[in-house]
Coordinates of N, CA and C in Angstrom, one line a residue:
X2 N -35.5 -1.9 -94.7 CA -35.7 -1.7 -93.3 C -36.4 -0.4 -93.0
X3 N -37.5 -0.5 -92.2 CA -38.0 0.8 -92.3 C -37.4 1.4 -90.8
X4 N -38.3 2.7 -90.9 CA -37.4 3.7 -90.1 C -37.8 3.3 -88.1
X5 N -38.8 2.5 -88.2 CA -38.8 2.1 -86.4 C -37.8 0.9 -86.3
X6 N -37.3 0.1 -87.4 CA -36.6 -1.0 -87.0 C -35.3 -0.3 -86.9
X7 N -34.9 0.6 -88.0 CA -33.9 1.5 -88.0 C -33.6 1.6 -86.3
X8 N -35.0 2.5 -86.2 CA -34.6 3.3 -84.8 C -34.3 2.4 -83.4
X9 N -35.0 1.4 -83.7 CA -35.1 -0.2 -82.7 C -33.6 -0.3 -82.8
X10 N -33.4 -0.4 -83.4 CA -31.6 -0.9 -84.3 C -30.7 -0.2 -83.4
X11 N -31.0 1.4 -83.7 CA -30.1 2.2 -83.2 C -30.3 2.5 -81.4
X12 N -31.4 2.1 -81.4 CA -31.9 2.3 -79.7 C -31.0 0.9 -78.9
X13 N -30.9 0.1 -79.4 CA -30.3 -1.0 -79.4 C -28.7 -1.0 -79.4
X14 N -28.0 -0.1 -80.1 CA -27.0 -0.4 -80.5 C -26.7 1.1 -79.0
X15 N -27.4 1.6 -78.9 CA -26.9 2.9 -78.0 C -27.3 2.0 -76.7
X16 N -28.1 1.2 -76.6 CA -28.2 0.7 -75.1 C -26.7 0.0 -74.7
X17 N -26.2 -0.6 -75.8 CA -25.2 -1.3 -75.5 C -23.9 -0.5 -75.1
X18 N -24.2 0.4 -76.1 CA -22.6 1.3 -75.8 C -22.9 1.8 -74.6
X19 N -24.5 2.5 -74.0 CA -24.4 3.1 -72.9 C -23.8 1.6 -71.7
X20 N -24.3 0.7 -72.0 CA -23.9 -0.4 -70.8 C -22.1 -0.4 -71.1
X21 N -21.4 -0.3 -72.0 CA -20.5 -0.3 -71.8 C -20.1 0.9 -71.7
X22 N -20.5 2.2 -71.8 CA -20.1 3.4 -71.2 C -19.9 3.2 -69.9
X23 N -20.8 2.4 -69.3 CA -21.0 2.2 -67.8 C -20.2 2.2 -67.1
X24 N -19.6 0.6 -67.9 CA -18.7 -0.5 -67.6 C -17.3 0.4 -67.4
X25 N -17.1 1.1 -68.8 CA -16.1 1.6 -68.7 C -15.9 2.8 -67.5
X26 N -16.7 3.6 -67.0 CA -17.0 4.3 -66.0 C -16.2 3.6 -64.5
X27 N -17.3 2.5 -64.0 CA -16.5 1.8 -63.5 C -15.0 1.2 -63.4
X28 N -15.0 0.9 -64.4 CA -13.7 0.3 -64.7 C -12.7 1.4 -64.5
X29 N -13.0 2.7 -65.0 CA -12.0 3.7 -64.4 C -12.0 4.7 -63.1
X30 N -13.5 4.3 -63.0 CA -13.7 4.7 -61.1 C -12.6 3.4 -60.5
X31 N -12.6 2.4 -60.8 CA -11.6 1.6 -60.2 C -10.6 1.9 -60.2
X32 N -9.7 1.9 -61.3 CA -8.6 2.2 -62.0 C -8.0 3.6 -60.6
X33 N -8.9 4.8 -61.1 CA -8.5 5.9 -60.0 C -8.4 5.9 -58.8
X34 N -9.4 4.6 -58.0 CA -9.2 4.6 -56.9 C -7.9 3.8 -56.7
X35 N -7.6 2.9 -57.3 CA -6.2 2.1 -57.5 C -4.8 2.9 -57.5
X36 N -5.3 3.9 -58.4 CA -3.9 4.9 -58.5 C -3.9 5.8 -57.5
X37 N -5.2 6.4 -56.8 CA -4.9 6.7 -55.2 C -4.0 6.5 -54.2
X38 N -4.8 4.7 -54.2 CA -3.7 3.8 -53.6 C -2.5 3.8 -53.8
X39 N -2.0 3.5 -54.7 CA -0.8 3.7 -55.2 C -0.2 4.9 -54.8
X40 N -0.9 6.4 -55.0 CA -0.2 7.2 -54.6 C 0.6 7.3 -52.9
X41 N -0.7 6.7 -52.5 CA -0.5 7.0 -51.1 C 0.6 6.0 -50.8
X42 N 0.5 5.0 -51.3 CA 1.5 4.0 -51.0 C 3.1 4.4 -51.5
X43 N 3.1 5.0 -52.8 CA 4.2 6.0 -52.9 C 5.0 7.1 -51.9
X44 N 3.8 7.4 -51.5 CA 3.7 8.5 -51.0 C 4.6 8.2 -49.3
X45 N 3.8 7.1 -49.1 CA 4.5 6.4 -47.5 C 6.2 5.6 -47.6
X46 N 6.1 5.1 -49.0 CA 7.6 4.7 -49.4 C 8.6 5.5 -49.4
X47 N 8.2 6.9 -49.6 CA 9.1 8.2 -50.2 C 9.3 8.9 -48.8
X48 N 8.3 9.2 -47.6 CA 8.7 9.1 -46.7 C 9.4 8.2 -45.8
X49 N 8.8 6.7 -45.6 CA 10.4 5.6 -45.2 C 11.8 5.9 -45.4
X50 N 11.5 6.4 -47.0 CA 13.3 6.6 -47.7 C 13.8 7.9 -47.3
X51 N 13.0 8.4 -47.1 CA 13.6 9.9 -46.5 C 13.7 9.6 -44.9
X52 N 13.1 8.9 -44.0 CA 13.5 8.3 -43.0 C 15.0 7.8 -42.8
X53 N 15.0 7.0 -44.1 CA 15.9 5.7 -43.6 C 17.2 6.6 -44.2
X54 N 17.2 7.2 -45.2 CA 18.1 8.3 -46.0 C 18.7 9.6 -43.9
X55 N 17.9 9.7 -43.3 CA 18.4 10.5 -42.3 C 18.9 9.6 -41.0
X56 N 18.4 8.1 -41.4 CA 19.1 7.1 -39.9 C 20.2 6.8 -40.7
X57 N 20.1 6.7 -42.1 CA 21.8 6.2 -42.7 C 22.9 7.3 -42.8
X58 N 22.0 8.7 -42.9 CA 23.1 9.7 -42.4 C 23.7 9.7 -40.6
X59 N 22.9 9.9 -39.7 CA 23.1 9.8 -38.7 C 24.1 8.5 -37.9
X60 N 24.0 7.3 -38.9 CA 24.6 6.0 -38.6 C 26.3 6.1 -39.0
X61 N 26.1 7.3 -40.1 CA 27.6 7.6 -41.0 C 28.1 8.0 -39.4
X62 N 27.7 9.1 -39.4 CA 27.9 10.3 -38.0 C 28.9 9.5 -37.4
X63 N 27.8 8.7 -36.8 CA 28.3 8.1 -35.7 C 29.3 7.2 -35.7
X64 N 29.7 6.5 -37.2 CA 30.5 5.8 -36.9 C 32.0 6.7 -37.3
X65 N 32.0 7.6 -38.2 CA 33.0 8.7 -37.9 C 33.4 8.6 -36.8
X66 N 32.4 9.0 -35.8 CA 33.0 9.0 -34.0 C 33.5 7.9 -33.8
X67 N 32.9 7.0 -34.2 CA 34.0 5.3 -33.6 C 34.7 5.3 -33.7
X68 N 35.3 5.7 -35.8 CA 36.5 5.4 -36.1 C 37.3 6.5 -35.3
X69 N 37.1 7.8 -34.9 CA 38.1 8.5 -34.0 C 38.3 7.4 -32.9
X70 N 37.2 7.0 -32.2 CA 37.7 6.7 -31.0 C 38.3 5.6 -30.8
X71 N 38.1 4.4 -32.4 CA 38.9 3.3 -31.9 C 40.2 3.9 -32.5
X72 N 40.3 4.7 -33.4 CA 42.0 5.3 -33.3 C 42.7 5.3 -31.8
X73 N 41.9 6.5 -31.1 CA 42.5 7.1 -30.1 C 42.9 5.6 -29.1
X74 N 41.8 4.9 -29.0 CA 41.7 3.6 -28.2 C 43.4 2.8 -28.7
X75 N 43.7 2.9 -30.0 CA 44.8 2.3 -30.7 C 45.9 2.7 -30.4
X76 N 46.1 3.9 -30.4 CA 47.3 4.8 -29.9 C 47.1 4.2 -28.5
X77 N 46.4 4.9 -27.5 CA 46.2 4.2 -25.8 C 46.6 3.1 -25.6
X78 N 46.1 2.4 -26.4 CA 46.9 0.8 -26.3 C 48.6 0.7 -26.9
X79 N 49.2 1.1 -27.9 CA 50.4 1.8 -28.1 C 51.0 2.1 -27.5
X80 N 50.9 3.0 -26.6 CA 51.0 3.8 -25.5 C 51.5 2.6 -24.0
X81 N 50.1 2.0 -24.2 CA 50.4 1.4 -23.2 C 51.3 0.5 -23.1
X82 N 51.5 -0.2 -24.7 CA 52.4 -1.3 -24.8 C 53.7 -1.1 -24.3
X83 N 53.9 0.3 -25.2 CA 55.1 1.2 -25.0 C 56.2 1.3 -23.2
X84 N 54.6 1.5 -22.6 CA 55.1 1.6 -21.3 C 55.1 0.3 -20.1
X85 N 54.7 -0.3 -20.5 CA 54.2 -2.4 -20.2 C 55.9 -2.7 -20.8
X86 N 56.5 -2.2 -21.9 CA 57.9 -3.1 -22.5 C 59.0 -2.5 -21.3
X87 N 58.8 -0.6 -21.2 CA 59.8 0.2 -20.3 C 59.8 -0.5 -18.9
X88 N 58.7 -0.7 -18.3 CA 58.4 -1.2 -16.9 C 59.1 -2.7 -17.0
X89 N 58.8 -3.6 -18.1 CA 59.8 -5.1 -17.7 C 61.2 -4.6 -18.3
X90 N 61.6 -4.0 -19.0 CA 63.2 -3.7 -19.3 C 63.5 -3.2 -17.8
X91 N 63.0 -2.2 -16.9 CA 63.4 -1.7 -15.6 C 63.5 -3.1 -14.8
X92 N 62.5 -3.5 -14.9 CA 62.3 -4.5 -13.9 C 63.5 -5.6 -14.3
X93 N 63.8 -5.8 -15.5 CA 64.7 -7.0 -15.6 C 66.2 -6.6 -15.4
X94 N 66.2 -5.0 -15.7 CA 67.8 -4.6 -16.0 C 67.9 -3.9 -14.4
X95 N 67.0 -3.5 -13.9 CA 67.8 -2.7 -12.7 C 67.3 -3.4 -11.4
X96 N 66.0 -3.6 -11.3 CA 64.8 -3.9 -10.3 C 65.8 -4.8 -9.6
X97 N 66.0 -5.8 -10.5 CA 66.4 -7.6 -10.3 C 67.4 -7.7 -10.4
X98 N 68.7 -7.0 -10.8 CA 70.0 -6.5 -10.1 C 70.1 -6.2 -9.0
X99 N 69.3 -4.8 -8.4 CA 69.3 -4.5 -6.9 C 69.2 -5.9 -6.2
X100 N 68.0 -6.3 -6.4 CA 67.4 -7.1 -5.5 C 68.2 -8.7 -5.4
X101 N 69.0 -8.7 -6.1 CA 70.1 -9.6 -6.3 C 71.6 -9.2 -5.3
X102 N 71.8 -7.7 -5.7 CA 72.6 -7.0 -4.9 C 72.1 -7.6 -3.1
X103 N 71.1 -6.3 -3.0 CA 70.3 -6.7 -1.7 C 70.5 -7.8 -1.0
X104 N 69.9 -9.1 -1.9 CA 70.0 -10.4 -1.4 C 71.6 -10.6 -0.6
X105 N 72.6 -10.1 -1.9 CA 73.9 -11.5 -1.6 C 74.2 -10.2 -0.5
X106 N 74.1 -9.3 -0.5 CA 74.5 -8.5 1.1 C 73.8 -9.0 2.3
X107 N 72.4 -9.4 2.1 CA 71.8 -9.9 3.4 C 72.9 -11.2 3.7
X108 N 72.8 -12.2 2.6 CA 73.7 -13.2 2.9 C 75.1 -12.9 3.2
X109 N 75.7 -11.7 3.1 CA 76.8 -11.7 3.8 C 76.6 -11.4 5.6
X110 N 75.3 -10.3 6.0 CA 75.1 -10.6 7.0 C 74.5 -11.3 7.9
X111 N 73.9 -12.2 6.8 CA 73.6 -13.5 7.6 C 74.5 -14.1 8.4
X112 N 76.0 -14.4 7.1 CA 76.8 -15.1 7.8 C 77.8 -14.6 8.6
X113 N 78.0 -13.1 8.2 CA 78.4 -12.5 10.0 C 77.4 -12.7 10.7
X114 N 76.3 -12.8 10.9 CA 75.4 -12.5 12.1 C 75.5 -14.6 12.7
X115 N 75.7 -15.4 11.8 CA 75.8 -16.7 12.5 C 77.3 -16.7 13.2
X116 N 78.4 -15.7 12.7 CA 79.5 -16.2 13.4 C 79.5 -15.4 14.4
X117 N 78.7 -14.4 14.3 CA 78.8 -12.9 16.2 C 77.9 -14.0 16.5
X118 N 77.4 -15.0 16.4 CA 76.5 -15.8 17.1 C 77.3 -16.9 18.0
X119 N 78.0 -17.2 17.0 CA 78.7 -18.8 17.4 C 79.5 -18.2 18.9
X120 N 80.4 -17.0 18.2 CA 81.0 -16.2 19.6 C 80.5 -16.0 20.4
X121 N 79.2 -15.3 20.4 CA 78.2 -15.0 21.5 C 77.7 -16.4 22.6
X122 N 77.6 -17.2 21.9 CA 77.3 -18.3 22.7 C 78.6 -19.1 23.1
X123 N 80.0 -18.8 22.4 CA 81.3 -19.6 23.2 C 81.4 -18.4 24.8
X124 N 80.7 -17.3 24.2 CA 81.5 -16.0 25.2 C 80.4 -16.1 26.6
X125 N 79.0 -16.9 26.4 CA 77.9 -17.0 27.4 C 78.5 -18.3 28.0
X126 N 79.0 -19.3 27.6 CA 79.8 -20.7 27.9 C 80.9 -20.5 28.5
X127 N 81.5 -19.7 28.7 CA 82.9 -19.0 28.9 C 82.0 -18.7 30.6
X128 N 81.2 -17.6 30.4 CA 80.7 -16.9 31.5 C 80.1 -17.6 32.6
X129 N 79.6 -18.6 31.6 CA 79.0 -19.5 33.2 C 79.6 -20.7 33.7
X130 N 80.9 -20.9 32.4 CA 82.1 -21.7 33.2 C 82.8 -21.2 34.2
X131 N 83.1 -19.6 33.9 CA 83.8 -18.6 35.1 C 83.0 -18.9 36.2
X132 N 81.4 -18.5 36.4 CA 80.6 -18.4 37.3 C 80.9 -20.0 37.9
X133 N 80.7 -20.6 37.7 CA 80.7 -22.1 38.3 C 81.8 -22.1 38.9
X134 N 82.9 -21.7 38.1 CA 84.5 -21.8 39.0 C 84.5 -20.9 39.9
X135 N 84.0 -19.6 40.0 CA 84.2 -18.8 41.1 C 83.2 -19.4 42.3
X136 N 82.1 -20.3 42.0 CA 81.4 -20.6 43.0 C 82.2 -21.8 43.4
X137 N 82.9 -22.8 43.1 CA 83.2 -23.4 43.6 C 85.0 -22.8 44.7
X138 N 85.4 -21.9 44.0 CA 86.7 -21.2 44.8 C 85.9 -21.0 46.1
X139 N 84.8 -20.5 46.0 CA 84.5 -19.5 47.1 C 83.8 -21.0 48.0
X140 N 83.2 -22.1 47.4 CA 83.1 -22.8 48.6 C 84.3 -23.6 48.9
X141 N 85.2 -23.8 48.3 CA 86.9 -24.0 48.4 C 87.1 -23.2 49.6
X142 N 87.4 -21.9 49.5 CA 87.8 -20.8 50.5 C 87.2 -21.1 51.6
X143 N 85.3 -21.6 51.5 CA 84.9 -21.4 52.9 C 85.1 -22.7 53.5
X144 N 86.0 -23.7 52.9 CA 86.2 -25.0 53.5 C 87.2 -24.3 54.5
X145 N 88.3 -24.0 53.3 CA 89.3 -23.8 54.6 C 89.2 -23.2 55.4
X146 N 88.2 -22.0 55.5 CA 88.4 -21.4 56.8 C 87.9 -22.0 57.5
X147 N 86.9 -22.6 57.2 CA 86.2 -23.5 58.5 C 87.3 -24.4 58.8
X148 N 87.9 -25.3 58.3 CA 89.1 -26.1 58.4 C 90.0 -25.8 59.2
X149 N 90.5 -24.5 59.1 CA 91.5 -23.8 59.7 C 91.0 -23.2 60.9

């Protein structure tokens, strides 16, 4: 082999590697812009999480406050039951006694008030039987004197 096929040879053999220098160039200009990407896309995920890492703190927060308030709401209601049982024990043990009391007294003066009635109306019957007999004495009386 002489020395221009040699060099033909090697001109040859360097064209290829530079086309795949190329290639590879590219291929890692790609590569880099890819892992750009990637970073940035990291980059936007790590913020999200740090987002969502300070709504899941604030979410704790808040529900701490609930759990106080549905306690407090629990006792309140407790409370209320408490005072809902005292109000019908009043109501059954004293309320509804009185008002039993009350009652059978009105009904006692019911039924005095129908017998001062019954009297009242023998004693108005009485009065205007008298009245009728005194009007009749007195036109009695003015017979006889006329008579006489």
């Amino acid at each position: 082999m002489t020395d221009n096929e040699l060099l033909q040879e090697i001109l040859a053999v360097t064209q290829s590697l530079k086309t795949d220098v190329s290639s590879l160039k590219t291929d890692v200009q790609s590569l880099k812009t890819d892992v750009q990407s990637l970073k940035t896309d990291v980059q936007s995920l790590k913020t999200d999480v740090s987002s969502l890492k300070t709504d899941v703190q604030s979410l704790k927060t808040d529900m701490k406050f609930v759990k106080t308030d549905v306690q407090q709401l629990k006792s309140d209601m407790q409370d209320t039951k408490h005072r809902i049982t005292s109000l019908e024990l009043t109501l059954e043990n004293e309320t509804n006694r009185n008002i039993r009391l009350i009652a059978e007294g009105h009904l006692d003066l019911s039924r005095k008030l129908d017998q001062a009635l019954v009297v009242e109306n023998q004693k108005e019957m009485l009065l205007i039987r008298v009245n009728t007999l005194e009007n009749e004495m007195r036109k009695l009386k003015e017979q006889m004197v006329t008579t006489s």
